[in-house]
Amino acid sequence: MNLIQQQDKGNWESDTDLLLQLDEWKRLPLLYQLALEELQNKIKLIKSELEQQDGYSPIEHIKVRVKEPKSILSKLKRKGFDLTLENMLDHIHDIAGMRIVCAFVKDIYRLVEHFQQRGDIRVLEVKDYIKYPKSNGYQSLHIILAVPLIQLEGTRYIKVEIQMRTLAMDFWASMEHILFYKYDKQVPAHVHIELKEAAEAAYALDQKMLRIQKEILSDSDHTRSKFVPIDGTRN
Ligand code: 0O2
């Protein structure tokens, strides 16, 4: 039974129970926002370290958002769950969402490995739609994390979904989202094929950029090795 049905039937265990649930509904957006901010700060630090280490930024940009109540309710309905607080907490993993757009696919896997090794956040699930794209061609790596927030009454873990993709994958996903993602009719077969081909083109573009990067790096290593400073040490 959902919140509205319970209220209509006066079916609450007590008024206190109702007030507690309403308080929780009111507090949740702030908690999700704070969890995103915590995570964003951790990632800013990693980004600057990687920039120093690699000489380029493997993280192109980061976006965060807290899902609108309307989208949460329609996702619960889409998944066939009653509209309850419990179902929302248990089954909607992307209320707090972060998107990290990376330069290369290898940067995505490097970040995932890093998240898995950290002791201050917990990795709950990894969904690899890069290795196993969705049938429409969608590619991205999703990771569900539990981010701790220290509150007066103790530590509370808040779920955050991070979607990681390259610039090419992000272009495809953004266009597909605009065109079809919530399109409620059957996508015509020929359009489905074209969409998949576009996703494969995005993947091919990523591979090509990676090859170009490798070539440029090996070329600059080669050039650098030709210049030996007067004291005989290498720069
Ligand atoms: P919106 O409006 O983008 O937020 P599950 O975890 O399996 O119980 P869920 O959460 O549907 O169910 O899992 P999944 O497949 O990992 O999808 C989560 C989010 O990934 C979606 O959120 C989208 O943002 C994105 N996504 C998944 N599939 C596609 C796709 O085919 N195209 C595009 N463009 N994005 C996709 P929402 O809430 O469905 O949508």
XYZ file of C-alpha atoms and ligand atoms in Angstrom:
275
model
C 0.000 0.000 0.000
C 1.415 3.408 -0.920
C 1.626 6.635 1.098
C -1.587 8.138 -0.320
C -3.657 4.968 0.120
C -2.374 4.574 3.689
C -3.273 8.174 4.521
C -6.754 7.911 2.902
C -7.590 4.826 4.915
C -6.246 6.297 8.177
C -4.097 3.210 8.139
C -1.028 4.582 9.883
C 0.344 2.719 12.824
C 0.439 6.099 14.576
C 0.648 9.820 13.851
C 4.285 9.664 14.929
C 4.973 7.110 12.227
C 3.411 9.425 9.632
C 5.397 12.429 10.866
C 8.636 10.448 10.827
C 8.052 9.366 7.226
C 7.160 12.903 6.128
C 10.308 14.241 7.824
C 12.370 11.658 5.975
C 10.809 12.660 2.614
C 11.682 16.303 3.341
C 15.277 15.565 4.409
C 16.237 13.223 1.582
C 16.938 15.761 -1.219
C 19.441 17.543 1.045
C 21.173 14.270 1.970
C 21.494 13.256 -1.699
C 22.828 16.717 -2.558
C 25.412 16.532 0.240
C 26.522 13.047 -0.799
C 27.092 14.361 -4.335
C 29.117 17.286 -2.996
C 31.290 14.950 -0.871
C 31.966 12.749 -3.864
C 32.606 15.692 -6.146
C 35.305 16.994 -3.798
C 37.027 13.606 -3.722
C 36.961 13.465 -7.527
C 38.310 17.014 -7.905
C 41.385 15.912 -5.974
C 41.848 12.775 -8.102
C 41.408 14.881 -11.255
C 44.163 17.296 -10.277
C 46.507 14.443 -9.285
C 45.914 12.636 -12.576
C 46.481 15.855 -14.516
C 49.854 16.271 -12.851
C 50.785 12.648 -13.361
C 49.689 12.242 -16.993
C 50.100 15.743 -18.394
C 46.466 15.777 -19.617
C 43.110 15.634 -17.883
C 41.575 12.146 -18.143
C 38.363 13.643 -16.688
C 36.843 15.994 -19.235
C 33.882 17.141 -17.157
C 31.565 16.163 -14.317
C 27.835 16.816 -13.983
C 25.629 16.130 -10.971
C 21.897 16.162 -10.396
C 19.315 15.011 -7.869
C 16.457 13.238 -9.631
C 13.166 15.162 -9.716
C 10.356 13.658 -7.553
C 8.244 13.271 -10.726
C 10.953 11.146 -12.389
C 11.420 9.062 -9.218
C 7.702 8.279 -9.105
C 7.496 7.418 -12.791
C 10.586 5.170 -12.501
C 8.990 3.348 -9.540
C 5.837 2.830 -11.630
C 7.881 1.753 -14.686
C 9.609 -0.877 -12.538
C 6.270 -2.035 -11.112
C 6.805 -0.942 -7.486
C 4.330 0.735 -5.114
C 5.077 4.391 -4.436
C 6.580 3.955 -0.974
C 9.584 5.468 0.746
C 11.034 2.008 1.281
C 10.766 1.074 -2.399
C 12.313 4.366 -3.388
C 15.309 3.826 -1.095
C 15.728 0.170 -2.047
C 15.077 0.204 -5.792
C 15.940 3.609 -7.234
C 19.711 3.776 -7.305
C 20.149 6.943 -9.299
C 18.340 9.546 -7.169
C 21.750 11.126 -6.720
C 23.435 10.945 -10.113
C 26.865 11.954 -11.317
C 28.196 11.760 -14.853
C 31.935 11.684 -15.451
C 32.986 12.193 -19.041
C 36.490 10.924 -19.736
C 38.925 11.376 -22.589
C 39.629 7.671 -23.199
C 38.006 4.313 -22.318
C 41.163 3.283 -20.404
C 40.655 6.322 -18.109
C 37.196 5.000 -17.158
C 38.561 1.603 -16.065
C 41.383 3.289 -14.197
C 38.867 5.353 -12.226
C 36.702 2.302 -11.449
C 39.757 0.486 -10.118
C 40.550 3.493 -7.978
C 36.995 3.635 -6.535
C 37.191 -0.076 -5.720
C 40.408 0.415 -3.774
C 39.294 3.406 -1.678
C 38.378 2.792 1.914
C 36.111 5.840 2.310
C 33.353 4.829 -0.139
C 31.750 1.464 -0.880
C 31.233 0.127 -4.399
C 27.860 -1.669 -4.387
C 27.529 -2.544 -8.063
C 29.271 -2.095 -11.405
C 27.292 -2.331 -14.670
C 29.582 -2.410 -17.662
C 27.625 -1.316 -20.715
C 30.939 -0.621 -22.484
C 31.971 -4.255 -22.561
C 28.308 -5.311 -22.911
C 26.409 -2.485 -24.687
C 22.591 -2.387 -24.441
C 20.660 -3.690 -27.453
C 20.143 -0.130 -28.760
C 23.925 0.453 -28.645
C 24.028 2.403 -25.337
C 27.548 2.392 -23.867
C 28.552 3.681 -20.474
C 29.942 2.251 -17.279
C 27.612 2.624 -14.291
C 28.837 2.296 -10.765
C 26.634 2.465 -7.682
C 28.419 3.758 -4.611
C 27.490 4.176 -0.964
C 28.837 7.516 0.236
C 29.026 7.977 4.026
C 27.571 11.101 5.617
C 28.426 11.580 9.263
C 25.332 12.830 11.078
C 24.636 13.558 14.764
C 22.984 10.172 15.168
C 25.755 8.298 13.321
C 26.966 7.514 9.820
C 24.412 7.152 7.080
C 25.315 5.696 3.679
C 23.725 7.426 0.696
C 23.555 5.749 -2.730
C 25.011 7.588 -5.703
C 25.078 6.356 -9.292
C 28.044 7.429 -11.401
C 27.753 7.079 -15.161
C 31.170 7.091 -16.820
C 31.605 7.498 -20.552
C 33.864 9.007 -23.187
C 33.019 12.193 -25.080
C 31.922 10.121 -28.087
C 29.654 7.889 -25.953
C 28.254 10.975 -24.250
C 27.395 12.541 -27.597
C 25.540 9.382 -28.663
C 23.705 8.976 -25.325
C 22.678 12.634 -25.171
C 21.277 12.527 -28.705
C 19.516 9.211 -28.107
C 18.036 10.564 -24.863
C 16.680 13.608 -26.723
C 15.288 11.505 -29.550
C 14.071 8.236 -28.068
C 14.856 7.259 -24.515
C 11.342 7.859 -23.211
C 9.651 7.504 -26.587
C 6.716 5.269 -25.714
C 6.225 3.663 -29.134
C 8.182 0.856 -30.761
C 11.291 2.268 -32.478
C 11.091 1.248 -36.189
C 13.545 -1.562 -37.035
C 15.594 0.444 -39.561
C 15.969 3.321 -37.072
C 17.094 0.837 -34.411
C 19.797 -0.436 -36.788
C 20.951 3.105 -37.619
C 21.103 4.020 -33.958
C 23.258 0.983 -33.246
C 25.524 1.818 -36.169
C 25.953 5.336 -34.754
C 26.974 3.801 -31.389
C 29.501 1.562 -33.167
C 30.868 4.644 -34.966
C 31.313 6.329 -31.569
C 33.224 3.277 -30.336
C 35.419 3.260 -33.471
C 36.155 6.957 -32.963
C 37.288 6.264 -29.386
C 39.620 3.508 -30.607
C 41.059 5.772 -33.307
C 41.747 8.583 -30.809
C 43.479 6.086 -28.528
C 45.728 4.939 -31.388
C 46.555 8.566 -32.221
C 47.387 9.250 -28.565
C 49.711 6.223 -28.440
C 51.460 7.339 -31.610
C 51.914 10.897 -30.373
C 53.219 9.705 -27.001
C 55.722 7.307 -28.530
C 56.794 10.005 -30.985
C 57.396 12.548 -28.217
C 59.308 9.920 -26.163
C 61.434 9.280 -29.208
C 62.060 13.019 -29.798
C 62.846 13.595 -26.128
C 65.375 10.752 -26.077
C 67.368 12.478 -28.855
C 68.094 15.507 -26.658
C 70.738 14.709 -24.110
C 71.631 17.625 -21.823
C 75.276 18.696 -21.595
C 75.677 17.020 -18.184
C 74.745 13.714 -19.807
C 71.495 13.183 -17.826
C 68.190 12.725 -19.633
C 65.433 15.340 -19.334
P 17.116 9.490 -16.765
O 16.000 10.360 -17.187
O 18.325 9.643 -17.635
O 17.494 9.644 -15.323
P 18.328 -1.109 -12.451
O 19.485 -0.416 -11.780
O 18.747 -2.173 -13.414
O 17.325 -1.549 -11.461
P 18.031 1.291 -14.013
O 18.314 2.337 -12.994
O 17.007 1.650 -15.071
O 17.557 -0.043 -13.342
O 19.426 0.902 -14.654
P 20.271 1.378 -15.845
O 19.995 0.592 -17.065
O 21.657 1.303 -15.297
O 19.835 2.894 -16.201
C 20.103 3.972 -15.353
C 20.276 5.234 -16.141
O 21.209 5.040 -17.227
C 19.035 5.776 -16.841
O 18.259 6.497 -15.915
C 19.663 6.668 -17.926
O 20.133 7.886 -17.394
C 20.852 5.837 -18.350
N 20.480 4.936 -19.465
C 20.231 3.601 -19.378
N 19.933 3.102 -20.583
C 19.999 4.136 -21.465
C 19.798 4.253 -22.882
O 19.485 3.289 -23.578
N 19.954 5.494 -23.426
C 20.311 6.592 -22.694
N 20.457 7.757 -23.330
N 20.474 6.519 -21.343
C 20.333 5.319 -20.743
P 16.684 6.733 -16.131
O 16.075 7.030 -14.809
O 16.091 5.557 -16.836
O 16.589 8.005 -17.030
